[in-house]
PDB file of C-alpha atoms in Angstrom:
ATOM      1  CA  MET U   1      91.292  89.412 -50.818  1.00 59.00           C
ATOM      2  CA  SER U   2      90.480  93.008 -51.516  1.00 75.00           C
ATOM      3  CA  LEU U   3      89.747  95.063 -54.603  1.00 74.00           C
ATOM      4  CA  LEU U   4      93.294  96.434 -54.738  1.00 75.00           C
ATOM      5  CA  TRP U   5      95.523  93.706 -53.328  1.00 80.00           C
ATOM      6  CA  GLU U   6      95.292  89.976 -53.662  1.00 80.00           C
ATOM      7  CA  VAL U   7      97.285  88.467 -50.794  1.00 80.00           C
ATOM      8  CA  SER U   8      98.081  91.276 -48.350  1.00 86.00           C
ATOM      9  CA  ILE U   9      98.606  95.016 -48.404  1.00 90.00           C
ATOM     10  CA  THR U  10     102.277  94.675 -47.457  1.00 92.00           C
ATOM     11  CA  GLU U  11     102.856  92.334 -50.393  1.00 92.00           C
ATOM     12  CA  PHE U  12     101.069  94.780 -52.717  1.00 91.00           C
ATOM     13  CA  LEU U  13     103.064  97.739 -51.413  1.00 93.00           C
ATOM     14  CA  PHE U  14     106.382  95.876 -51.626  1.00 94.00           C
ATOM     15  CA  VAL U  15     105.983  94.274 -55.057  1.00 94.00           C
ATOM     16  CA  THR U  16     103.759  96.698 -56.947  1.00 94.00           C
ATOM     17  CA  VAL U  17     104.514 100.071 -55.408  1.00 95.00           C
ATOM     18  CA  ILE U  18     108.169  99.758 -54.349  1.00 96.00           C
ATOM     19  CA  LEU U  19     109.690  97.271 -56.824  1.00 96.00           C
ATOM     20  CA  GLY U  20     107.368  97.860 -59.759  1.00 97.00           C
ATOM     21  CA  GLY U  21     106.990 101.546 -58.989  1.00 97.00           C
ATOM     22  CA  GLY U  22     110.739 102.088 -59.103  1.00 97.00           C
ATOM     23  CA  ALA U  23     110.917 100.394 -62.481  1.00 97.00           C
ATOM     24  CA  ALA U  24     107.874 102.350 -63.682  1.00 98.00           C
ATOM     25  CA  TRP U  25     109.507 105.629 -62.616  1.00 98.00           C
ATOM     26  CA  MET U  26     112.557 104.659 -64.684  1.00 97.00           C
ATOM     27  CA  ILE U  27     110.307 103.814 -67.648  1.00 97.00           C
ATOM     28  CA  GLY U  28     108.706 107.244 -67.443  1.00 97.00           C
ATOM     29  CA  ARG U  29     112.083 108.887 -67.066  1.00 96.00           C
ATOM     30  CA  SER U  30     113.614 107.049 -70.024  1.00 96.00           C
ATOM     31  CA  THR U  31     110.698 107.763 -72.336  1.00 96.00           C
ATOM     32  CA  ALA U  32     110.910 111.438 -71.449  1.00 95.00           C
ATOM     33  CA  LEU U  33     114.672 111.583 -71.991  1.00 94.00           C
ATOM     34  CA  THR U  34     114.361 109.958 -75.424  1.00 93.00           C
ATOM     35  CA  TRP U  35     111.331 112.109 -76.334  1.00 90.00           C
ATOM     36  CA  SER U  36     109.241 108.990 -76.952  1.00 91.00           C
ATOM     37  CA  GLY U  37     105.462 109.095 -77.019  1.00 93.00           C
ATOM     38  CA  TRP U  38     102.937 108.077 -74.401  1.00 95.00           C
ATOM     39  CA  ALA U  39     102.094 104.887 -76.315  1.00 97.00           C
ATOM     40  CA  VAL U  40     105.676 103.645 -75.967  1.00 97.00           C
ATOM     41  CA  MET U  41     105.560 104.288 -72.233  1.00 97.00           C
ATOM     42  CA  LEU U  42     102.254 102.437 -71.881  1.00 97.00           C
ATOM     43  CA  PHE U  43     103.637  99.490 -73.870  1.00 98.00           C
ATOM     44  CA  TYR U  44     106.623  99.242 -71.524  1.00 98.00           C
ATOM     45  CA  VAL U  45     104.327  99.541 -68.495  1.00 98.00           C
ATOM     46  CA  ALA U  46     102.218  96.679 -69.876  1.00 97.00           C
ATOM     47  CA  LEU U  47     105.344  94.506 -70.089  1.00 97.00           C
ATOM     48  CA  LEU U  48     106.276  95.536 -66.554  1.00 97.00           C
ATOM     49  CA  THR U  49     102.771  94.631 -65.375  1.00 96.00           C
ATOM     50  CA  ILE U  50     103.252  91.070 -66.635  1.00 95.00           C
ATOM     51  CA  ALA U  51     106.549  90.862 -64.759  1.00 95.00           C
ATOM     52  CA  VAL U  52     104.983  92.232 -61.566  1.00 95.00           C
ATOM     53  CA  ARG U  53     102.104  89.752 -61.818  1.00 93.00           C
ATOM     54  CA  PHE U  54     104.645  86.945 -62.200  1.00 93.00           C
ATOM     55  CA  ILE U  55     106.413  88.075 -59.021  1.00 93.00           C
ATOM     56  CA  HIS U  56     103.068  88.078 -57.203  1.00 91.00           C
ATOM     57  CA  PHE U  57     102.429  84.565 -58.536  1.00 90.00           C
ATOM     58  CA  SER U  58     105.847  83.042 -57.885  1.00 91.00           C
ATOM     59  CA  LEU U  59     106.708  84.527 -54.498  1.00 92.00           C
ATOM     60  CA  PHE U  60     103.358  85.170 -52.824  1.00 90.00           C
ATOM     61  CA  ASN U  61     100.977  82.566 -54.341  1.00 86.00           C
ATOM     62  CA  GLY U  62      98.997  85.136 -56.262  1.00 84.00           C
ATOM     63  CA  SER U  63      97.144  84.449 -59.488  1.00 84.00           C
ATOM     64  CA  PHE U  64      98.735  84.581 -62.926  1.00 85.00           C
ATOM     65  CA  LEU U  65      97.200  84.993 -66.373  1.00 80.00           C
ATOM     66  CA  LEU U  66      97.948  81.524 -67.749  1.00 80.00           C
ATOM     67  CA  PRO U  67      95.697  79.014 -65.907  1.00 79.00           C
ATOM     68  CA  PRO U  68      92.154  79.458 -67.265  1.00 84.00           C
ATOM     69  CA  ALA U  69      90.650  78.884 -63.807  1.00 83.00           C
ATOM     70  CA  THR U  70      92.183  82.074 -62.383  1.00 82.00           C
ATOM     71  CA  PHE U  71      92.250  84.202 -65.527  1.00 87.00           C
ATOM     72  CA  LEU U  72      89.521  86.685 -64.558  1.00 89.00           C
ATOM     73  CA  THR U  73      90.895  87.167 -61.059  1.00 88.00           C
ATOM     74  CA  ALA U  74      94.390  87.660 -62.436  1.00 88.00           C
ATOM     75  CA  LEU U  75      93.099  90.038 -65.082  1.00 91.00           C
ATOM     76  CA  HIS U  76      91.436  92.193 -62.404  1.00 92.00           C
ATOM     77  CA  TYR U  77      94.640  92.471 -60.377  1.00 92.00           C
ATOM     78  CA  ALA U  78      96.703  92.994 -63.536  1.00 93.00           C
ATOM     79  CA  ILE U  79      94.509  95.980 -64.414  1.00 95.00           C
ATOM     80  CA  VAL U  80      94.951  97.365 -60.884  1.00 95.00           C
ATOM     81  CA  ASP U  81      98.726  96.894 -61.138  1.00 95.00           C
ATOM     82  CA  PHE U  82      98.757  98.503 -64.598  1.00 97.00           C
ATOM     83  CA  ILE U  83      96.889 101.579 -63.367  1.00 97.00           C
ATOM     84  CA  VAL U  84      99.210 102.014 -60.373  1.00 97.00           C
ATOM     85  CA  LEU U  85     102.351 101.496 -62.466  1.00 98.00           C
ATOM     86  CA  ALA U  86     101.121 103.762 -65.272  1.00 98.00           C
ATOM     87  CA  ALA U  87     100.418 106.543 -62.766  1.00 98.00           C
ATOM     88  CA  ILE U  88     103.927 106.261 -61.321  1.00 98.00           C
ATOM     89  CA  ALA U  89     105.480 106.158 -64.805  1.00 98.00           C
ATOM     90  CA  ALA U  90     103.457 109.208 -65.847  1.00 97.00           C
ATOM     91  CA  ALA U  91     104.634 111.094 -62.761  1.00 97.00           C
ATOM     92  CA  GLY U  92     108.267 110.267 -63.563  1.00 96.00           C
ATOM     93  CA  ARG U  93     107.771 111.248 -67.182  1.00 96.00           C
ATOM     94  CA  MET U  94     106.142 114.562 -66.327  1.00 95.00           C
ATOM     95  CA  LYS U  95     108.832 115.460 -63.789  1.00 94.00           C
ATOM     96  CA  VAL U  96     111.644 114.863 -66.253  1.00 94.00           C
ATOM     97  CA  ARG U  97     109.769 116.472 -69.146  1.00 91.00           C
ATOM     98  CA  SER U  98     109.090 119.627 -67.116  1.00 89.00           C
ATOM     99  CA  SER U  99     112.776 119.964 -66.258  1.00 89.00           C
ATOM    100  CA  GLN U 100     113.665 119.396 -69.918  1.00 88.00           C
ATOM    101  CA  MET U 101     111.252 122.097 -71.023  1.00 87.00           C
ATOM    102  CA  ALA U 102     112.480 124.560 -68.381  1.00 85.00           C
ATOM    103  CA  ARG U 103     116.091 123.952 -69.419  1.00 86.00           C
ATOM    104  CA  GLN U 104     115.397 124.121 -73.167  1.00 85.00           C
ATOM    105  CA  TYR U 105     112.996 127.047 -73.052  1.00 86.00           C
ATOM    106  CA  GLY U 106     113.960 129.448 -70.296  1.00 79.00           C
ATOM    107  CA  PHE U 107     110.759 131.452 -70.483  1.00 76.00           C
ATOM    108  CA  VAL U 108     108.594 128.413 -69.597  1.00 68.00           C
ATOM    109  CA  GLY U 109     107.621 128.454 -65.958  1.00 63.00           C
ATOM    110  CA  ARG U 110     108.610 132.048 -65.302  1.00 60.00           C
ATOM    111  CA  SER U 111     105.996 134.192 -63.635  1.00 54.00           C
ATOM    112  CA  ARG U 112     105.532 137.802 -64.634  1.00 52.00           C
TER     113      ARG U 112
END
C-alpha cells in the first residue's frame, strides 16, 4: 500500500487515470458545453469517484466505503481518486471553455 494507490500502481493508473480519467474529461467537457457551474462538475466527479472506488473494490480487492472496518482507508483513497479525477475534469473543462471563448469572442487570446 502507498499513499496514492491501494493495490498496485498499474491498477491505479488503469482504473483511476485511464478509465476514470476518460469519464472525468467527458464530465468537464459536458459541463463546459452546457455552461454549467463548477459545483455541478464537482458533484458529477463525486459520483464518478464512488463508481471508481467500486471498480477498485470489485475487480482488484480494494476497500469500499460500506464496511465500517475499512471506512477510513477507503475514505483516504476516495479522496485521492477525487482529487485526480477533479483535476482531469477541470483540465477538460478549461480546454473546451477556452475554445468556446475564442470562438465566441474573437478578440480573446489575440496578442497585440
